Short mmCIF file of C-alpha atoms and ligand atoms in Angstrom, two decimals:
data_model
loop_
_atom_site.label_atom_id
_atom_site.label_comp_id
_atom_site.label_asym_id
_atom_site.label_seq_id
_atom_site.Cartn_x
_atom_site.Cartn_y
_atom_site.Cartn_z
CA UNK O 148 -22.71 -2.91 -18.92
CA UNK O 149 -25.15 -4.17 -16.69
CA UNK O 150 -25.18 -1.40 -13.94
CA UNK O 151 -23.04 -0.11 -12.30
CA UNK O 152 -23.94 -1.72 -8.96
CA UNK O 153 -21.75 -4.63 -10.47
CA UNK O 154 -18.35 -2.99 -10.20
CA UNK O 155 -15.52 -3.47 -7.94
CA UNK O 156 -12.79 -1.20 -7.66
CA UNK O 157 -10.06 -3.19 -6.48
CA UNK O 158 -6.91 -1.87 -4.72
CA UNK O 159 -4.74 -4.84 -4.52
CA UNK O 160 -1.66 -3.87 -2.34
CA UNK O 161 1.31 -5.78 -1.42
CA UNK O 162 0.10 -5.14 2.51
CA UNK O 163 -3.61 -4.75 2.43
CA UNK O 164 -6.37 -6.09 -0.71
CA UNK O 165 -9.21 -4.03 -0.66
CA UNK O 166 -12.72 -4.03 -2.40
CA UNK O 167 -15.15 -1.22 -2.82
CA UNK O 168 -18.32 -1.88 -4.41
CA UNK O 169 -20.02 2.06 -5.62
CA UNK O 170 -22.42 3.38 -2.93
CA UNK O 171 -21.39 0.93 -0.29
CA UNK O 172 -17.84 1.58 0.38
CA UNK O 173 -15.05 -0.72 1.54
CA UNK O 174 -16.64 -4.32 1.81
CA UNK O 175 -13.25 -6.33 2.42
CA UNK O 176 -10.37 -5.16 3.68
CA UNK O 177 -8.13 -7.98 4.60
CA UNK O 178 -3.86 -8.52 3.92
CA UNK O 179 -2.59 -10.19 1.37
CA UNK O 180 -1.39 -12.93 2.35
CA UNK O 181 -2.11 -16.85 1.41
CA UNK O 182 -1.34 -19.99 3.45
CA UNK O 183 -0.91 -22.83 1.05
CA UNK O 184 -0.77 -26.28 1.79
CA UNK O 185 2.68 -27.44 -0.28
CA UNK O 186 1.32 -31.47 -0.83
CA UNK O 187 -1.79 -30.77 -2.17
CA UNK O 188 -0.95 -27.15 -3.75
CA UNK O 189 -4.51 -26.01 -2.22
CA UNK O 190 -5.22 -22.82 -0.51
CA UNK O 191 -5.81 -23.29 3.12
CA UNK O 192 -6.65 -19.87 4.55
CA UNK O 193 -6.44 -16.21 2.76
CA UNK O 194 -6.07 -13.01 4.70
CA UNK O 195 -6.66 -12.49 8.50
CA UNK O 196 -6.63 -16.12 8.98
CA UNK O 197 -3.15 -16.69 6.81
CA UNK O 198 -1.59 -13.95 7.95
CA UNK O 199 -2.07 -15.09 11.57
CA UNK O 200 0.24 -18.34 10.61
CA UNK O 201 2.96 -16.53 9.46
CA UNK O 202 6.27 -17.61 11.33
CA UNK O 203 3.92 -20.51 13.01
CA UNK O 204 3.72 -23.08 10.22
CA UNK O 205 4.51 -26.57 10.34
CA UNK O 206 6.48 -27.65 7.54
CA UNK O 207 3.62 -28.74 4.89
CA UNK O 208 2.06 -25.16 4.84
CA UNK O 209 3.68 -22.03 3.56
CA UNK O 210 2.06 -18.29 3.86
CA UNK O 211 3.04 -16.76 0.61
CA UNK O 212 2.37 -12.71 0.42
CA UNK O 213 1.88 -12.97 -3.60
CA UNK O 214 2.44 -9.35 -4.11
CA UNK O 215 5.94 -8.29 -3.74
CA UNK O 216 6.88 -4.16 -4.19
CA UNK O 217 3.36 -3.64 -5.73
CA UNK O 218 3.65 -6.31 -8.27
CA UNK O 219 2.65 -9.49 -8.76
CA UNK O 220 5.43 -12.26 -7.46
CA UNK O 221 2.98 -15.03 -7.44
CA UNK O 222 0.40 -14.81 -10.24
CA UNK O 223 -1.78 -18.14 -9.85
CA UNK O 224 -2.02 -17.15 -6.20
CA UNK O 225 -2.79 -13.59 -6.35
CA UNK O 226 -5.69 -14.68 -8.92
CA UNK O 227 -6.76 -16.82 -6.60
CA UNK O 228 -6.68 -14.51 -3.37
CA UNK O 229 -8.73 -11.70 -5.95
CA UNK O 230 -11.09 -14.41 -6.92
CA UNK O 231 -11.72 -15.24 -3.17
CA UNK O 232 -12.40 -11.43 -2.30
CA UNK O 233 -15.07 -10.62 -5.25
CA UNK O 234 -16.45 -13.31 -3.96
CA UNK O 235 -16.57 -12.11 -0.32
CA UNK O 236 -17.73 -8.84 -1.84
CA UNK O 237 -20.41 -10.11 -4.49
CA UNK O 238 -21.91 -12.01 -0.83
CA UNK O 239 -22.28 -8.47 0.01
CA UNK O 240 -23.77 -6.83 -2.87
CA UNK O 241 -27.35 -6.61 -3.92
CA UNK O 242 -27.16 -8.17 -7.19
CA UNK O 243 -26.03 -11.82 -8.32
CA UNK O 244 -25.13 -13.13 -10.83
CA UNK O 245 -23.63 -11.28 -13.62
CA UNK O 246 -20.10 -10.25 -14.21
CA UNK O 247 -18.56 -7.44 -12.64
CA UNK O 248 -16.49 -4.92 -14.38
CA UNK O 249 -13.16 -4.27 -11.88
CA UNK O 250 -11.28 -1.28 -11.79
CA UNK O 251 -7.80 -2.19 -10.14
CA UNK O 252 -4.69 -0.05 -9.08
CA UNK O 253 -1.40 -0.73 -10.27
CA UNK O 254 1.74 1.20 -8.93
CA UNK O 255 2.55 4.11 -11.43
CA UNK O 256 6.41 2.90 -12.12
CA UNK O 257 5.13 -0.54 -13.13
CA UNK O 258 5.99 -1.85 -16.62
CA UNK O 259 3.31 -2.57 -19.32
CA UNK O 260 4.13 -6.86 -18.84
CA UNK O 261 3.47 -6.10 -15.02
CA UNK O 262 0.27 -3.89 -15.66
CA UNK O 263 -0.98 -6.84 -18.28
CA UNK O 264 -0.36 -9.45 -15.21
CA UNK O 265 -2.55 -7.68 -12.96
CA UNK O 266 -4.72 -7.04 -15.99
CA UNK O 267 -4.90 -10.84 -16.65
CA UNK O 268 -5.29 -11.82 -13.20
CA UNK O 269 -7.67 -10.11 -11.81
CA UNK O 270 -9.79 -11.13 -14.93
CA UNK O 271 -9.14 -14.77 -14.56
CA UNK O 272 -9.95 -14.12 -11.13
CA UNK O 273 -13.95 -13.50 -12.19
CA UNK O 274 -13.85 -10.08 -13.62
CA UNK O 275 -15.40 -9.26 -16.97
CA UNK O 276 -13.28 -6.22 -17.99
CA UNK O 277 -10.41 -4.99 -15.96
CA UNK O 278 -9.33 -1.30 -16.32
CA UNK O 279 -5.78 -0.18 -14.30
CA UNK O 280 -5.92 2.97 -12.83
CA UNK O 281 -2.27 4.37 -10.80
CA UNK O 282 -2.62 4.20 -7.50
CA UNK O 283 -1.68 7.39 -6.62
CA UNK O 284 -4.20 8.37 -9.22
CA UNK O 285 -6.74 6.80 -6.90
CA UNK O 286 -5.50 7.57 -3.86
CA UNK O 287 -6.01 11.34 -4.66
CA UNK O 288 -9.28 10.67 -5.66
CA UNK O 289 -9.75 8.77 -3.02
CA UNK O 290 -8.49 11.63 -0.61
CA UNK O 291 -11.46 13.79 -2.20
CA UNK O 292 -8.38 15.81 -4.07
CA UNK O 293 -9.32 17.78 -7.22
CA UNK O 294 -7.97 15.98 -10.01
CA UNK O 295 -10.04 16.69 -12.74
CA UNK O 296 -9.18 20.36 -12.15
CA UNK O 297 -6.41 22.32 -13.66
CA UNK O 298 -4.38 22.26 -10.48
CA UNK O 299 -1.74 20.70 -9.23
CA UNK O 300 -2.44 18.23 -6.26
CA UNK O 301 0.82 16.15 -4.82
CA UNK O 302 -0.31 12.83 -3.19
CA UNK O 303 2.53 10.72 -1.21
CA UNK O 304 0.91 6.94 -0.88
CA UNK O 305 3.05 5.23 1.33
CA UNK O 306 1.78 1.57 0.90
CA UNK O 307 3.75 -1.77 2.47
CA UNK O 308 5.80 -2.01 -0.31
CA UNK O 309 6.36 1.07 -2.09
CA UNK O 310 5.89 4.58 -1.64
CA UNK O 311 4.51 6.36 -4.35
CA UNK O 312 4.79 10.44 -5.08
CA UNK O 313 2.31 11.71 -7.81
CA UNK O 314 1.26 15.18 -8.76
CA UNK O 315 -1.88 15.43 -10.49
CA UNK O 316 -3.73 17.96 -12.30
CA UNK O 317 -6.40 17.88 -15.26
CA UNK O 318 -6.97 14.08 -14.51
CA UNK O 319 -3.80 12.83 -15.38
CA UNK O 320 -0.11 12.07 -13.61
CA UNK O 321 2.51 15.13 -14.33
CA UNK O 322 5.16 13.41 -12.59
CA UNK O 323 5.67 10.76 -10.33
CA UNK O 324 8.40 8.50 -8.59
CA UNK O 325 7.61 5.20 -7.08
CA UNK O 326 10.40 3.96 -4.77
CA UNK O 327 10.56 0.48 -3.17
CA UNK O 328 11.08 1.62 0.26
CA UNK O 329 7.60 1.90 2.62
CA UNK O 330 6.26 0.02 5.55
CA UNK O 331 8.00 -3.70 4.65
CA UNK O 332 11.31 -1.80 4.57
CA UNK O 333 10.66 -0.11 8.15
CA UNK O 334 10.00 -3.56 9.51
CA UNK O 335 13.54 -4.55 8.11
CA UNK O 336 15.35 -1.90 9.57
CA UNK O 337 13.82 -2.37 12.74
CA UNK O 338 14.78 -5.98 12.52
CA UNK O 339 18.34 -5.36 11.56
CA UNK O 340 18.81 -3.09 13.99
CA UNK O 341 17.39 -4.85 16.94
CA UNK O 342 19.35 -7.70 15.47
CA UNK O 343 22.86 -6.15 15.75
CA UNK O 344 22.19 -4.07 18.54
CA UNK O 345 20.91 -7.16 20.88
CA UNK O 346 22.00 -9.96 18.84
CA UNK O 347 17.80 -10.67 19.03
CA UNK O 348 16.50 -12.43 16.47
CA UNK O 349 12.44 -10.81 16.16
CA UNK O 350 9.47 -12.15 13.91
CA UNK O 351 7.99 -10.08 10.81
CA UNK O 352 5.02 -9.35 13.05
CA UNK O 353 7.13 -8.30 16.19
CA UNK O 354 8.73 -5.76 13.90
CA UNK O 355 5.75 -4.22 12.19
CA UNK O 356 3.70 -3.80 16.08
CA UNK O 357 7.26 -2.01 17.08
CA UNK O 358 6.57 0.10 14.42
CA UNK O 359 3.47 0.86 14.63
CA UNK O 360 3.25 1.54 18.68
CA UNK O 361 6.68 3.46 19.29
CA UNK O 362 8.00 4.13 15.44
CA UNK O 363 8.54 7.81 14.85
CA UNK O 364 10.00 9.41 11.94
CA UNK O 365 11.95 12.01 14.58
CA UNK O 366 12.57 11.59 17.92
CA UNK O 367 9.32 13.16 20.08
CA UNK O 368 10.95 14.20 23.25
CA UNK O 369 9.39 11.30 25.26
CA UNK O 370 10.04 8.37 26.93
CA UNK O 371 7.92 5.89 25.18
CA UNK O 372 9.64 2.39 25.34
CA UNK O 373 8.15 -0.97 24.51
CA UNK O 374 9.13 -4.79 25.63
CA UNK O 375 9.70 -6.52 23.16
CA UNK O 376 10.14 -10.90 22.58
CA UNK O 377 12.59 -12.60 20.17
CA UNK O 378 15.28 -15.69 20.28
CA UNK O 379 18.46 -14.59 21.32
CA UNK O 380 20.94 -15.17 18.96
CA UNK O 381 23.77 -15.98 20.99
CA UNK O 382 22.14 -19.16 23.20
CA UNK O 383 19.00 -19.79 21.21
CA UNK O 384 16.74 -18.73 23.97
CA UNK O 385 13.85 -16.57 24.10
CA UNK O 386 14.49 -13.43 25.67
CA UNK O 387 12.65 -10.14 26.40
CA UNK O 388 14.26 -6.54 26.08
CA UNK O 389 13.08 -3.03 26.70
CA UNK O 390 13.85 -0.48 23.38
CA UNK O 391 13.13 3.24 23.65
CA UNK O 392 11.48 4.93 20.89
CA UNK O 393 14.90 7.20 20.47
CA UNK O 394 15.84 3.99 19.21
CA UNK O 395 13.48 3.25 16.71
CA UNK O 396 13.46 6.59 15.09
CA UNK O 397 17.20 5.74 14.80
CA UNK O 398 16.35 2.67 12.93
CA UNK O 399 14.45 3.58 10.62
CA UNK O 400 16.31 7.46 9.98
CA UNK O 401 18.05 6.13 6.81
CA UNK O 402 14.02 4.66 5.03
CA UNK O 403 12.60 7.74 6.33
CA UNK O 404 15.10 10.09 4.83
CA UNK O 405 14.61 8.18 1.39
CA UNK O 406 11.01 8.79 1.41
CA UNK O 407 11.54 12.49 2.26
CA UNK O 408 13.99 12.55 -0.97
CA UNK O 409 11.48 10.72 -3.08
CA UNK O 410 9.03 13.75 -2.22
CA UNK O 411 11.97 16.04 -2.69
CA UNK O 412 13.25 15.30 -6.41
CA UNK O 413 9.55 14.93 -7.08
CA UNK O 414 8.65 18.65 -6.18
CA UNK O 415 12.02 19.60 -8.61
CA UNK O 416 10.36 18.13 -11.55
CA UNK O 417 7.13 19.48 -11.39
CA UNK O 418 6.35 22.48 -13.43
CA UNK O 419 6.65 26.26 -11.51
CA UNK O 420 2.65 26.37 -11.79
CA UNK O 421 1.56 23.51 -10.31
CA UNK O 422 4.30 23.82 -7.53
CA UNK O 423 3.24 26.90 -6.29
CA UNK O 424 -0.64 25.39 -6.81
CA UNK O 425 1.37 22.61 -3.97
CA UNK O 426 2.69 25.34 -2.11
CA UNK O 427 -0.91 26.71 -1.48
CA UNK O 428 -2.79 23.65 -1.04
CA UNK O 429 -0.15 21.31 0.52
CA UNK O 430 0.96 17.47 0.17
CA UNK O 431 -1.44 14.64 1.53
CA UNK O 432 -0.62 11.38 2.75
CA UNK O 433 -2.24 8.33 2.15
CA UNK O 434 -1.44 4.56 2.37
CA UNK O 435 -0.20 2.82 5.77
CA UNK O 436 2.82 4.42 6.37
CA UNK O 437 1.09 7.93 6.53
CA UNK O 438 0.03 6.66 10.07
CA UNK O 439 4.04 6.54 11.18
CA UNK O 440 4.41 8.98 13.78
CA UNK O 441 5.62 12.40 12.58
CA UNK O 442 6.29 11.73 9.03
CA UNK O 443 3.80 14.30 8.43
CA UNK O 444 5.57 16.79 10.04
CA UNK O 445 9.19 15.61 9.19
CA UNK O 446 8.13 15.98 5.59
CA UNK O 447 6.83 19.10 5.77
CA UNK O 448 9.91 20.25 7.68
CA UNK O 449 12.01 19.51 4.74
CA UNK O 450 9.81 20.81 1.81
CA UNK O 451 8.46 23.79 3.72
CA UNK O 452 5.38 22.69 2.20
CA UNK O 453 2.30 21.86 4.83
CA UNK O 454 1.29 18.17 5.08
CA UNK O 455 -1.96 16.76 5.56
CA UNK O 456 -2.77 13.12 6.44
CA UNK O 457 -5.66 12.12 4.14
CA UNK O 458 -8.95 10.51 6.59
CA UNK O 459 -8.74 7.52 5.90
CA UNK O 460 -5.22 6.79 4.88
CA UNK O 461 -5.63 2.75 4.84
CA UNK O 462 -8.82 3.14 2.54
CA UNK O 463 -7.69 6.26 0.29
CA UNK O 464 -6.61 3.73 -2.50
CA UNK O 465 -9.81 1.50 -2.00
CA UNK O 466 -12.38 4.75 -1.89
CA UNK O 467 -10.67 6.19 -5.30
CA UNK O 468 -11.03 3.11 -7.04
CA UNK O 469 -14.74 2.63 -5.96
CA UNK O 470 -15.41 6.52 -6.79
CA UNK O 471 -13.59 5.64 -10.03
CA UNK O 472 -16.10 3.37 -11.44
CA UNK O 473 -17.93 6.49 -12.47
CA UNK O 474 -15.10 7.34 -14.79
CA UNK O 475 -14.77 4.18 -16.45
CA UNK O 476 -15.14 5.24 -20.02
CA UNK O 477 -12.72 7.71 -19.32
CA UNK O 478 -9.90 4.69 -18.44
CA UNK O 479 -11.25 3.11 -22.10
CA UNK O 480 -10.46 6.38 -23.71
CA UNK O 481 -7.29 7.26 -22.36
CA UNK O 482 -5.51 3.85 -21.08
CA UNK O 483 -1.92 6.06 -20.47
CA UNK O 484 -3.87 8.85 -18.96
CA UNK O 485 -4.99 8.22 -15.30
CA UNK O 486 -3.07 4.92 -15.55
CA UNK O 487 0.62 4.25 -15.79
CA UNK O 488 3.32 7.68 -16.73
CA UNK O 489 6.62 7.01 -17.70
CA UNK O 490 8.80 7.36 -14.53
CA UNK O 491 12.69 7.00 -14.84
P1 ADP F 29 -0.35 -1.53 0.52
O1 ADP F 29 -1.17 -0.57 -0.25
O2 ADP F 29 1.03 -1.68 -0.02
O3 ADP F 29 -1.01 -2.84 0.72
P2 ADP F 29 -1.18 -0.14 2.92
O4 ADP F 29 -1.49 1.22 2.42
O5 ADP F 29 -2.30 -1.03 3.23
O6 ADP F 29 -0.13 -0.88 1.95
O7 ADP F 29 -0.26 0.07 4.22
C1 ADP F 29 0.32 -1.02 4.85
C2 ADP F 29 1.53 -0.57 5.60
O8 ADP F 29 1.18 0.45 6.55
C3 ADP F 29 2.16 -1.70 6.39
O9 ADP F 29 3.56 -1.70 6.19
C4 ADP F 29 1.79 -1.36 7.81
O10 ADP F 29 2.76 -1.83 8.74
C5 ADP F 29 1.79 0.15 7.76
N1 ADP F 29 1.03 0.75 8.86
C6 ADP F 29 -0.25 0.52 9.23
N2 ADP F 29 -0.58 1.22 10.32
C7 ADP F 29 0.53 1.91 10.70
C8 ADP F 29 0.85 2.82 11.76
N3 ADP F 29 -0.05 3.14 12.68
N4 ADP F 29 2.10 3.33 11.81
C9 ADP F 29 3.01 3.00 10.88
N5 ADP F 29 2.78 2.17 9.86
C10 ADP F 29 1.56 1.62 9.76
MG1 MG F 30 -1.58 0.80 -1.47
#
């Protein structure tokens, strides 16, 4: 190794790609999305600046998101999109030049051919070794959780495309569930339901900024509303509504209660020990969708448990894979240990 100021830590999400570099934190945080030009098969923008085309392409460019439920959909693409961000990030580091080691997350219900894809990717993408680590693995590390400890620390990532319920102790996974329903699936519902309700056809982004300024996971008694634009359905034209928030929270009831059951059949499985080491120390919440309005407190509601939202729920996955570095030998040693479980 050449020092460890070479390593990434790499938390490639189906929403958000994010590198950490050790001692300097989160360098690029940026979605992952990729607008490709379909002639000439070459990248024309990759992040901010692709995800700002989506739903305003002309016909020769397509934005591609090349991760789809935390795997890879698109694997020249996503090796591409990594390559671009080590290089963003390698701008940004002290040292040129040599190799970097990566460590990258990988959802924990993801098969070994899927972990081996991200594997091979993200070392055609530059890297010189690649180690996985689960991402709820990192996120609790991330979230400054003890997981080296013998304790039991539960960890609910709720990511773009999946949500991901962990409990950790001793530095490994005990049990975990990964379920394919997060912040793309909110979107949908919100979509759908503004779509039969209105007969108003709204845009991916539309939906996600209705979630994230009057989503709720339970009705808050308020009267937030938001106007909202979209294409009538009915005469093709563009027309502008007014939805309440009661509304929203009744879209997206049915995706909230599955994440709530996720945490639910997770807490059943996990040994009387460690659930009462739960009980004590409480749940945390990482990933995007920890930042839904009262999902923290519908969750807790359910499981009697108390909830915390991690500080820095967006980065949680990011930090742990950056603090992870450190532990690198430890990934070498034990490839099933802090990486993937086996998850029905
Ligand atoms: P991933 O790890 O899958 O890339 P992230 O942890 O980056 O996902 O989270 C992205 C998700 O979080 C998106 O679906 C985004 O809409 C959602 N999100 C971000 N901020 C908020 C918010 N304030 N309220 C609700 N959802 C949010
Ligand atoms: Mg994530």
């Amino acid at each position: 190794m050449f020092g460890l100021s070479q390593d990434l830590g790499i938390d490639l999400g189906t929403a958000n790609t994010l590198v950490c570099i050790k001692g300097k934190g989160v360098v690029v945080s940026e979605p992952s999305v990729v607008a490709v030009n379909n002639d000439t098969n070459q990248i024309v923008a990759v992040g901010n600046e692709a995800r700002d085309m989506i739903g305003r392409t002309p016909g020769n460019i397509t934005v591609v998101r090349p991760m789809k439920d935390g795997v890879i959909a698109d694997y020249d693409t996503t090796a591409a999109m990594m390559k671009y961000y080590m290089k963003r990030a390698n701008e940004k580091r002290s040292s040129f030049g040599a190799k970097s080691n990566v460590v990258v997350c990988v959802p924990s219900g993801i098969t070994k051919v899927e972990e081996r894809a991200v594997i091979d990717a993200t070392k055609l993408a530059g890297a010189k070794e690649a180690y996985p680590i689960a991402e709820p693995f990192a996120a609790a590390i991330g979230a400054d959780l003890p997981v080296w400890e013998p304790t039991g620390s539960m960890v609910v990532d709720i990511g773009g495309g999946t949500t991901e319920v962990a409990v950790i102790s001793l530095g490994g996974i005990v049990t975990a569930k990964s379920i394919r329903v997060a912040g793309n699936n909110l979107d949908e519902a919100i979509t759908i339901y503004i779509r039969k309700k209105y007969n108003l056809m709204i845009g991916e982004r539309t939906a996600e900024e209705i979630k994230v300024e009057v989503g709720s996971a339970r009705g808050a008694d308020s009267n937030v509303t938001m106007a909202i634009r979209g294409r009538n359905l009915l005469n093709g034209l563009p027309e502008t509504i007014t939805i309440s928030q009661d509304e929203i929270v009744d879209a997206l009831k049915e995706s909230v209660e599955k994440i709530v059951h996720a945490v639910k059949t997770t807490l059943e499985k996990t040994p009387p020990e460690l659930s009462a080491d739960i009980m004590n120390r409480g749940i945390v919440l990482t990933g995007g969708g920890a930042l839904l309005n009262e999902i923290d407190k519908v969750i807790s509601d359910e499981t009697d448990i108390p909830v915390f939202i991690a500080d820095n729920p967006l980065e949680c996955v990011a930090i742990g894979t950056g603090k992870s570095l450190e532990y690198i030998q430890h990934f070498r040693d034990n490839p099933n240990v802090a990486s993937r479980t086996t998850i029905e």
